[in-house]
PDB file of C-alpha atoms in Angstrom:
ATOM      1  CA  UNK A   1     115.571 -73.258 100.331  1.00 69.00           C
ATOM      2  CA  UNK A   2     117.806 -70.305 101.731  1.00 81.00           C
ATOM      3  CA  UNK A   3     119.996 -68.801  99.066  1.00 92.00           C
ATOM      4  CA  UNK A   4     123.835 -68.077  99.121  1.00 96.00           C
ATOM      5  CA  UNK A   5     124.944 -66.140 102.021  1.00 97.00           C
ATOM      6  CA  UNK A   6     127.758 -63.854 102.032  1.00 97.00           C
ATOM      7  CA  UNK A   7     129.250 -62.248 105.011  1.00 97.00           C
ATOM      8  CA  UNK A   8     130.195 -59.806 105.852  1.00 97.00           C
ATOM      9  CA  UNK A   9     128.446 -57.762 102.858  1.00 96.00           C
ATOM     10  CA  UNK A  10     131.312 -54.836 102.947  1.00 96.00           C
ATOM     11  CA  UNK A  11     134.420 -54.576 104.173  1.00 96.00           C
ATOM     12  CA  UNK A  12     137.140 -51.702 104.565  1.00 98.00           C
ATOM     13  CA  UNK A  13     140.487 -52.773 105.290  1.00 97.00           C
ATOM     14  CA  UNK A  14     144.593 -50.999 105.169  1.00 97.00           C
ATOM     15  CA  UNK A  15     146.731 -51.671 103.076  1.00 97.00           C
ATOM     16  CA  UNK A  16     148.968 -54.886 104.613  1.00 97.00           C
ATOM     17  CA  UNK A  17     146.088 -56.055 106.329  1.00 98.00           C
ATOM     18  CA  UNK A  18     144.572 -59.469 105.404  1.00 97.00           C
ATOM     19  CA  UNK A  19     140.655 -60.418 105.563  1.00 98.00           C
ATOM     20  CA  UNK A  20     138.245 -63.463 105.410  1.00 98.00           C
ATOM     21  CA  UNK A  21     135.317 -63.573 103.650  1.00 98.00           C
ATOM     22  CA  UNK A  22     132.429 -66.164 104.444  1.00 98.00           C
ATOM     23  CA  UNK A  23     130.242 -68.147 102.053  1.00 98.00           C
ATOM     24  CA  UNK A  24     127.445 -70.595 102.905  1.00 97.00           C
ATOM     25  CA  UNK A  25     126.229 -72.675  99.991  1.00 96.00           C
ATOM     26  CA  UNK A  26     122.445 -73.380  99.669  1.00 94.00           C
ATOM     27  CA  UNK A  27     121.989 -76.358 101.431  1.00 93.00           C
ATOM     28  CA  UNK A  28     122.843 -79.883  99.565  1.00 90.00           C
ATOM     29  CA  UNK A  29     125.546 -78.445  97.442  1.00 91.00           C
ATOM     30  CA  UNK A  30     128.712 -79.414  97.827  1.00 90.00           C
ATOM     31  CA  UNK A  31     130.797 -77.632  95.104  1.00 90.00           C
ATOM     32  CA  UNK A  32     131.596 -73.478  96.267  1.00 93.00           C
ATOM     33  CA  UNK A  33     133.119 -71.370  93.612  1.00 92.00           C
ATOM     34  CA  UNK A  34     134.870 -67.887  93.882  1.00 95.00           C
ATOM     35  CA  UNK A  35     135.133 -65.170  91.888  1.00 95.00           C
ATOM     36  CA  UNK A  36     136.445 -61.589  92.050  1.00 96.00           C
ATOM     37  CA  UNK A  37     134.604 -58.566  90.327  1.00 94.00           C
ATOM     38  CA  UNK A  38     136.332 -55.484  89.115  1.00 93.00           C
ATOM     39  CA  UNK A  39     135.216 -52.618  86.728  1.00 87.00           C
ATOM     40  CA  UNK A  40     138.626 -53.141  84.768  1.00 83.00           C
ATOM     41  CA  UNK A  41     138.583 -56.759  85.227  1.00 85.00           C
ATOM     42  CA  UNK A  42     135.235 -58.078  84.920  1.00 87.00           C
ATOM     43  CA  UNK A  43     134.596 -61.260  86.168  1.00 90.00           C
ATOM     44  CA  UNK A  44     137.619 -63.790  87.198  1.00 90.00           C
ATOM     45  CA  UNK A  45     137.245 -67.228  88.475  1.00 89.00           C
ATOM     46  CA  UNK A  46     139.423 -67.286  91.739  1.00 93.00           C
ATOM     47  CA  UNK A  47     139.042 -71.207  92.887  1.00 90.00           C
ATOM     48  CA  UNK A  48     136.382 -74.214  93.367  1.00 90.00           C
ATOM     49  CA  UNK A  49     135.998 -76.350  96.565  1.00 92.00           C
ATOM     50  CA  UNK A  50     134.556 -79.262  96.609  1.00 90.00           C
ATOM     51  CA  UNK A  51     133.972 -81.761  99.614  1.00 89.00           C
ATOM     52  CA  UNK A  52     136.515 -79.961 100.867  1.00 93.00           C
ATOM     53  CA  UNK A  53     139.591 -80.359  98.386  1.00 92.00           C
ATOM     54  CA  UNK A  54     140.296 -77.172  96.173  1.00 92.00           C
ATOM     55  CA  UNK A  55     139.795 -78.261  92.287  1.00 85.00           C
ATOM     56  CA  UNK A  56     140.425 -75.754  90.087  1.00 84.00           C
ATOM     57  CA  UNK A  57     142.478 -72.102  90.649  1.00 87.00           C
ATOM     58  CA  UNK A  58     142.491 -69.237  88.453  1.00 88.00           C
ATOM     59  CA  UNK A  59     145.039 -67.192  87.970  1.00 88.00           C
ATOM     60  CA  UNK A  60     145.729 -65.143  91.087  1.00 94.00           C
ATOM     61  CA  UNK A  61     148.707 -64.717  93.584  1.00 95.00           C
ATOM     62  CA  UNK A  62     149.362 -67.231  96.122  1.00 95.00           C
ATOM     63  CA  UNK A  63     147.850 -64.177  99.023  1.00 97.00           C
ATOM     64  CA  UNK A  64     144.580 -65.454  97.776  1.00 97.00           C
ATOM     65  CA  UNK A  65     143.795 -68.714  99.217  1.00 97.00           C
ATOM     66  CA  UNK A  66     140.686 -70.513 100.051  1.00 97.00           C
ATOM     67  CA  UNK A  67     138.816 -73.689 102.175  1.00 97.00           C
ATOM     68  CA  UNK A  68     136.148 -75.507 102.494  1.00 97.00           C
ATOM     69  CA  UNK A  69     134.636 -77.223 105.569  1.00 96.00           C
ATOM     70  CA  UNK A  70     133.025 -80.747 106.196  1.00 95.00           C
ATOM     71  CA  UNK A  71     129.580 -78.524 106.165  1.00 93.00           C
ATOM     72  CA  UNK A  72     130.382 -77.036 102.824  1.00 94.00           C
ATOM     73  CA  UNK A  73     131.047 -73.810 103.899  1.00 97.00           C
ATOM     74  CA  UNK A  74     134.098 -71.581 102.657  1.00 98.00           C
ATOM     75  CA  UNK A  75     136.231 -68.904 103.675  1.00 98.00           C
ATOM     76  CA  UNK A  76     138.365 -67.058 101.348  1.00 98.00           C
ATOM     77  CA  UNK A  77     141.562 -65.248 102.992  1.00 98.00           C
ATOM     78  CA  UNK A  78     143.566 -62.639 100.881  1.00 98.00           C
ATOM     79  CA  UNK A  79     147.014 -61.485 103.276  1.00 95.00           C
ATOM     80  CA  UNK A  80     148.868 -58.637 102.668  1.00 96.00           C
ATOM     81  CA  UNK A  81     146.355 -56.847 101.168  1.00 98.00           C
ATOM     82  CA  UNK A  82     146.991 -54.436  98.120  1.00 97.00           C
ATOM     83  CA  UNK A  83     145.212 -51.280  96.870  1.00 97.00           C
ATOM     84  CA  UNK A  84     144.098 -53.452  93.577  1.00 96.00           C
ATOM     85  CA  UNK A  85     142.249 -56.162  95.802  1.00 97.00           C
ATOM     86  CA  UNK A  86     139.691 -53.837  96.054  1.00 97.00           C
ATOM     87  CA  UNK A  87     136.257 -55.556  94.534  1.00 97.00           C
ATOM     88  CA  UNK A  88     133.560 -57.459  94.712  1.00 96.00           C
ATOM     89  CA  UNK A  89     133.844 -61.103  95.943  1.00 97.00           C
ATOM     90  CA  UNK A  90     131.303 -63.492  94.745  1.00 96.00           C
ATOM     91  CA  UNK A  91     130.720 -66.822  96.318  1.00 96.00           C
ATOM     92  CA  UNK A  92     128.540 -69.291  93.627  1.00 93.00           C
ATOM     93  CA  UNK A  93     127.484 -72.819  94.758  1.00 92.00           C
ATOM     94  CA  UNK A  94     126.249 -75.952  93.116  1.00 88.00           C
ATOM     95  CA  UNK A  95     125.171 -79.392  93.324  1.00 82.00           C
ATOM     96  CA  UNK A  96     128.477 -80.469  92.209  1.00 71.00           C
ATOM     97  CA  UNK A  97     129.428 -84.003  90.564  1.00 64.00           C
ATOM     98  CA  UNK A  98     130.540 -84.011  86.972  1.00 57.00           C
ATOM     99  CA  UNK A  99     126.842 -82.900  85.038  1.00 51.00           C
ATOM    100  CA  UNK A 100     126.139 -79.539  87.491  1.00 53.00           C
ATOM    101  CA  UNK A 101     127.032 -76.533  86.002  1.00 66.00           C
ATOM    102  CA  UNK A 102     124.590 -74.119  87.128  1.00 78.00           C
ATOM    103  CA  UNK A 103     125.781 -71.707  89.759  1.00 85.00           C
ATOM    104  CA  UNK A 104     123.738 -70.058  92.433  1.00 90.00           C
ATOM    105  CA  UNK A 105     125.336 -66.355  93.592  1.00 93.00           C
ATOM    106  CA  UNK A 106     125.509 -65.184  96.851  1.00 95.00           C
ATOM    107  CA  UNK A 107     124.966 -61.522  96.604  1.00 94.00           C
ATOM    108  CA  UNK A 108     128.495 -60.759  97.537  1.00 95.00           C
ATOM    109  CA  UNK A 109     131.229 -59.197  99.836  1.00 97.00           C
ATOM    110  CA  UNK A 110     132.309 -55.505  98.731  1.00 96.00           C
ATOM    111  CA  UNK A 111     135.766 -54.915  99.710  1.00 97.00           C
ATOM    112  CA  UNK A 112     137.649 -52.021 100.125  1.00 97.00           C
ATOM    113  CA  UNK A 113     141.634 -51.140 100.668  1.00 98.00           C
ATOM    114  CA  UNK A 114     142.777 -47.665 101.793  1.00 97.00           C
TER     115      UNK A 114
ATOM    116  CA  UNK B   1     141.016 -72.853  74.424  1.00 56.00           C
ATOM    117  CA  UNK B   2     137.863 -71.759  76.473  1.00 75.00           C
ATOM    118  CA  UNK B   3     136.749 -68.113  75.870  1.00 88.00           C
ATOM    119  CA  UNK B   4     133.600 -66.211  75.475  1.00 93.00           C
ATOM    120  CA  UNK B   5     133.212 -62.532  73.962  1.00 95.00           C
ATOM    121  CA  UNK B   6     129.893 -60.256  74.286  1.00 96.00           C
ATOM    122  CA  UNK B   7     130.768 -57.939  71.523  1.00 91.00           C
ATOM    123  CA  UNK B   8     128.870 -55.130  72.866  1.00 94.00           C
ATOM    124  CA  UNK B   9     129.632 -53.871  76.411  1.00 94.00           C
ATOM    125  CA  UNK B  10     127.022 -51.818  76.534  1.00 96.00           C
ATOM    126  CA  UNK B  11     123.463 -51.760  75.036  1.00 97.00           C
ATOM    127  CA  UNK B  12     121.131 -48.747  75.313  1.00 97.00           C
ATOM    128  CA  UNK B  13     117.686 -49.529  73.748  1.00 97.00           C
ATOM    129  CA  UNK B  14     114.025 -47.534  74.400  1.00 97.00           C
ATOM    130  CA  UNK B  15     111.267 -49.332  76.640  1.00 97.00           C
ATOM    131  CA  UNK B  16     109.230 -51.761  74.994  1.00 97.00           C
ATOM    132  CA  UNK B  17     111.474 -51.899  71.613  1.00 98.00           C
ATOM    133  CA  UNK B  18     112.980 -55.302  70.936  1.00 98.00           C
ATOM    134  CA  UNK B  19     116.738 -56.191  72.431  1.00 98.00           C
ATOM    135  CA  UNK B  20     119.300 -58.958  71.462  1.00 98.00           C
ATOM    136  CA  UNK B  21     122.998 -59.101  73.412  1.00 98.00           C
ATOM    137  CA  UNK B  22     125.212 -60.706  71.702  1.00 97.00           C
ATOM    138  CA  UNK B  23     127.672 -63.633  72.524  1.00 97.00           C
ATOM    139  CA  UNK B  24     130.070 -65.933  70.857  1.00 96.00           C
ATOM    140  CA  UNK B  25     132.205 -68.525  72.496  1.00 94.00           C
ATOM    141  CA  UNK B  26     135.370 -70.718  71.264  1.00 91.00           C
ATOM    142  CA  UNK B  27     135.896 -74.116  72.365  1.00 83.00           C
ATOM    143  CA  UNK B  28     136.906 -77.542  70.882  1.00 79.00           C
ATOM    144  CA  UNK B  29     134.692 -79.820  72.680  1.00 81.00           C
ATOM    145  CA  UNK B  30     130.463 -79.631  73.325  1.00 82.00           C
ATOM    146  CA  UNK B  31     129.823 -76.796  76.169  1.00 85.00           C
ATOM    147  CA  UNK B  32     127.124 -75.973  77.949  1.00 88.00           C
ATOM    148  CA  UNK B  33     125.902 -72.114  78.160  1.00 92.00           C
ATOM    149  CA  UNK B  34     124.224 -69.782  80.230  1.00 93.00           C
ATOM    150  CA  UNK B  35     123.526 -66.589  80.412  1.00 96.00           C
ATOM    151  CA  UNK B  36     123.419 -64.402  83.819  1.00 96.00           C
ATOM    152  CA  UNK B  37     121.852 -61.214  84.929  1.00 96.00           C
ATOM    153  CA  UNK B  38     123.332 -59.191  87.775  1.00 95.00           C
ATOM    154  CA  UNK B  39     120.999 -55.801  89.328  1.00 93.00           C
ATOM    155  CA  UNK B  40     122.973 -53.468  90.569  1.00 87.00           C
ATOM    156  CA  UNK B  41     124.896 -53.986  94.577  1.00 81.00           C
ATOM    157  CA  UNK B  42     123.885 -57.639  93.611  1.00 86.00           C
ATOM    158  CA  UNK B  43     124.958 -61.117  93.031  1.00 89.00           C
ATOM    159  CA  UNK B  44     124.260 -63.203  89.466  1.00 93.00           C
ATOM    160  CA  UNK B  45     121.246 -64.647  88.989  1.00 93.00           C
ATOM    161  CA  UNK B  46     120.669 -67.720  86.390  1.00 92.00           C
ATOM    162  CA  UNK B  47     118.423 -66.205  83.016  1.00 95.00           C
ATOM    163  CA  UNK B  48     118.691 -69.336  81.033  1.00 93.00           C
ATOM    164  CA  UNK B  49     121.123 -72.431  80.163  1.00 91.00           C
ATOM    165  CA  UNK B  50     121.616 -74.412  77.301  1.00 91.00           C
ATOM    166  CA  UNK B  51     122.510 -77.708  78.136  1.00 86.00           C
ATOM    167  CA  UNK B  52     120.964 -80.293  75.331  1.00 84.00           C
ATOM    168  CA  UNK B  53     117.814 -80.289  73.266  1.00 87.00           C
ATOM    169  CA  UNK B  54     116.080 -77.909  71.430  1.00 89.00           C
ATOM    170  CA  UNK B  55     118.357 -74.867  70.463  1.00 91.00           C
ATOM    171  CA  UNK B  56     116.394 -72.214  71.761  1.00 95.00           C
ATOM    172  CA  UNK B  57     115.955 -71.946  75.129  1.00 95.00           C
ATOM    173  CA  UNK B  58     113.710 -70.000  77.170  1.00 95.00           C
ATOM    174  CA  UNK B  59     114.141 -67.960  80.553  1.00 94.00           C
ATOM    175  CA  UNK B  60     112.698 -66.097  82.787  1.00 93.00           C
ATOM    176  CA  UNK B  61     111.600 -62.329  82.359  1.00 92.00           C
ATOM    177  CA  UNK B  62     110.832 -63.011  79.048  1.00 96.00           C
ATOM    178  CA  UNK B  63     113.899 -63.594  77.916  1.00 97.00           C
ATOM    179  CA  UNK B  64     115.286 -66.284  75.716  1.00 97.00           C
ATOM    180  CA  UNK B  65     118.421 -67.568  73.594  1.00 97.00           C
ATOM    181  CA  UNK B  66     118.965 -69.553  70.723  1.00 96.00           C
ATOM    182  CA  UNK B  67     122.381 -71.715  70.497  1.00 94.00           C
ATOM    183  CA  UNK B  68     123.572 -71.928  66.820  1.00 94.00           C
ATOM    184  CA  UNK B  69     126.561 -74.388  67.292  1.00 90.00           C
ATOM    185  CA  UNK B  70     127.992 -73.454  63.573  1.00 91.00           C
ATOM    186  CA  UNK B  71     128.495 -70.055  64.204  1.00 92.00           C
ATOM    187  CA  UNK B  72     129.583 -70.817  68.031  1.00 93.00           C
ATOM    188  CA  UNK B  73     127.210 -68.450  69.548  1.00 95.00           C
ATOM    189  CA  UNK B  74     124.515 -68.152  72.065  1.00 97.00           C
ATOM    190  CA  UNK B  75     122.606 -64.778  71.824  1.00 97.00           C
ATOM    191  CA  UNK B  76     119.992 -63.464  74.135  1.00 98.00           C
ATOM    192  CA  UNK B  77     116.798 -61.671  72.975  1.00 98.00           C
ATOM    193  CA  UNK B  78     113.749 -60.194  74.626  1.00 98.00           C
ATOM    194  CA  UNK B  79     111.064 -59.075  72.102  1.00 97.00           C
ATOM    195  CA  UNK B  80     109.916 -56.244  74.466  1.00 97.00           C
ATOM    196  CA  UNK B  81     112.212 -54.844  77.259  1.00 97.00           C
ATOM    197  CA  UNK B  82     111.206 -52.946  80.426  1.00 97.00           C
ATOM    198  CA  UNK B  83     112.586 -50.305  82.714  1.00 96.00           C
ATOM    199  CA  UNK B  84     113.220 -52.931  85.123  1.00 95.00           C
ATOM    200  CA  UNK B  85     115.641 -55.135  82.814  1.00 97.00           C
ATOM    201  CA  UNK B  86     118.147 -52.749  82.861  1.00 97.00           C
ATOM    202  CA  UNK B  87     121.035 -54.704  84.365  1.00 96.00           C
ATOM    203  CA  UNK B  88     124.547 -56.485  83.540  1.00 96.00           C
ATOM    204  CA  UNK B  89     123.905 -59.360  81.323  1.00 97.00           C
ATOM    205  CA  UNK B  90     127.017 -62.021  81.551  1.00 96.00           C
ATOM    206  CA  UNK B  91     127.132 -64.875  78.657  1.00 96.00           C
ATOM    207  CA  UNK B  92     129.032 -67.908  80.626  1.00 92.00           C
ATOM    208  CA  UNK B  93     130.485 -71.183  78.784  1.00 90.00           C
ATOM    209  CA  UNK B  94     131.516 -74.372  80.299  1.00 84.00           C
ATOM    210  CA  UNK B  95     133.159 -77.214  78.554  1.00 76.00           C
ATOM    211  CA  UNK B  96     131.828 -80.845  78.704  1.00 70.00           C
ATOM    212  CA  UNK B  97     135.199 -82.455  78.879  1.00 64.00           C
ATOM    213  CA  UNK B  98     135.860 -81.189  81.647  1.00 61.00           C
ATOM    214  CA  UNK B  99     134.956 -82.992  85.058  1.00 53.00           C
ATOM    215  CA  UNK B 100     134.464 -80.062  87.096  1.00 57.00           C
ATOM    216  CA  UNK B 101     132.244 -77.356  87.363  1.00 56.00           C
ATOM    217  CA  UNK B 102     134.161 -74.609  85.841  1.00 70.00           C
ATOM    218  CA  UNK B 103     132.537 -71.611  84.343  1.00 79.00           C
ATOM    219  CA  UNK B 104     134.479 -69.055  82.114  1.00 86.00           C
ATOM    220  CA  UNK B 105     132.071 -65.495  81.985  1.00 90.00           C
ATOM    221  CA  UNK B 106     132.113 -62.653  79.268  1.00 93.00           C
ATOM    222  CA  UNK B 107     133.080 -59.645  79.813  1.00 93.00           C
ATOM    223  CA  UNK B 108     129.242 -58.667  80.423  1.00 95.00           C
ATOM    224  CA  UNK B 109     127.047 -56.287  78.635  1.00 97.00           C
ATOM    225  CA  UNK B 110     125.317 -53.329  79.947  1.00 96.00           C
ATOM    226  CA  UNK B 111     121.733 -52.865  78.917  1.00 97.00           C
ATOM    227  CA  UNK B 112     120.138 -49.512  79.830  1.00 97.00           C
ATOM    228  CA  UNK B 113     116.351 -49.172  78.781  1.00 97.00           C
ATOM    229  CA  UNK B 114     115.344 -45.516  78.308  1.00 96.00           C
ATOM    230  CA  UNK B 115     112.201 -44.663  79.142  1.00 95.00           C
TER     231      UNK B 115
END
C-alpha cells in the first residue's frame, strides 16, 4: 500500500497570505489527523476528520481550519498567515472506528512565513 | 487529565552501548501507548505500541518497551544502539475512554549516538 502523501512538501508564503496544505490517507482509512511541529512547541494536535465530519480540535485559532472529502482526503487552510505559523505540518491517518489508534505519518509540509 | 513527559530531551550515548528514553504518562482511565521515531526532514514512523497483553512489547530496530502501569510509564530501550538510530524519539498516549482516535505526544527526546 502507498503511504501518506503530503503536498506540497515546502512552502514559502508573506505574511497575510493564507495556504492549503494536502493530505492523502493510505488507502482504506478513513480517520486524517493534523498536527503542527515547532522547535519551541513540539508536537500539537491541530484537528481529526473523519468520514468527513471534524471530531476533535486542539487548541489553535479559528485561521486554522480543516476538511475532509468523501475520498478521505484533507486539506488544511491557515488565512492570514502570521510569522509564528511557520512549521512543519504533519498529516497522520488511520483505520478509524473506536479501537484504531495507530497513526501512519505523511512525511510532511514545511512551511515558511516571511 | 491526559499528559505524557519524556524527562530527558536529549540523550547522547556511544555506538553499541545500551540506551533507555524515558517516559511517564498521567491519565485516569486504561491508555494505550506508543512510541514514535522521526529521521530528520521526515514524518513519524510507528516503533512499537502497547495496546493489551504482555507488558513488554517489542519493535522494530531492535527496540522495545516495557509498560509498568504502577509507576505510569512506558520506557523504551535498545540493548545496543547504532549510528543510524540517531533520531527524535516521541512517547504518545491515548486514552481508552475516549471514542476517537486522539493521540497526545511528548515533548520528544533527542538521541545522538557518537561514534
Amino acid at each position: 500500500k502507498a503511504g501518506v502523501t503530503q503536498t506540497p512538501r515546502y512552502l514559502i508564503k508573506t505574511r497575510g497570505q493564507q495556504v492549503t496544505l494536502s493530505c492523502s490517507p493510505i488507502s482504506g482509512h478513513r480517520s486524517v489527523s493534523w498536527y503542527q511541529q515547532t522547535p519551541g512547541q513540539g508536537l500539537q494536535f491541530l484537528f481529526e476528520y473523519f468520514s468527513e465530519t471534524q471530531r476533535n480540535k486542539g487548541n489553535f485559532p479559528g485561521r486554522f481550519s480543516g476538511r475532509q472529502f468523501s475520498n478521505s482526503r484533507s486539506e488544511m487552510n491557515v488565512s492570514t498567515l502570521e510569522l509564528g505559523d511557520s512549521a512543519l505540518y504533519l498529516c497522520a491517518s488511520s483505520p478509524g472506528g473506536q479501537s484504531s489508534y495507530e497513526q501512519y505519518f505523511g512525511p510532511g509540509t514545511r512551511l515558511t512565513v516571511t | 487529565a491526559q499528559s505524557v513527559t519524556q524527562l530527558d530531551s536529549q540523550v547522547p550515548v556511544f555506538e553499541e552501548a545500551p540506551v533507555e528514553l524515558r517516559c511517564n504518562y498521567s491519565s485516569s482511565v486504561s491508555v494505550y501507548l506508543f512510541w514514535y521515531v522521526q529521521y530528520p526532514n521526515q514524518g513519524l514512523q510507528l516503533l512499537l505500541k502497547y495496546l493489551s497483553g504482555s507488558t513488554l512489547v517489542k519493535g522494530i530496530n531492535g527496540f522495545e518497551a516495557e509498560f509498568n502501569k504502577s509507576q505510569t510509564s512506558f520506557h523504551l530501550r535498545k540493548p545496543s544502539v547504532h549510528i543510524s538510530d540517531t533520531a527524535e524519539y516521541f512517547c504518545a498516549v491515548s486514552e481508552l475512554k475516549t471514542s476517537y482516535d486522539k493521540v497526545i505526544f511528548g515533548p520528544g527526546t533527542s538521541l545522538s549516538v557518537i561514534p
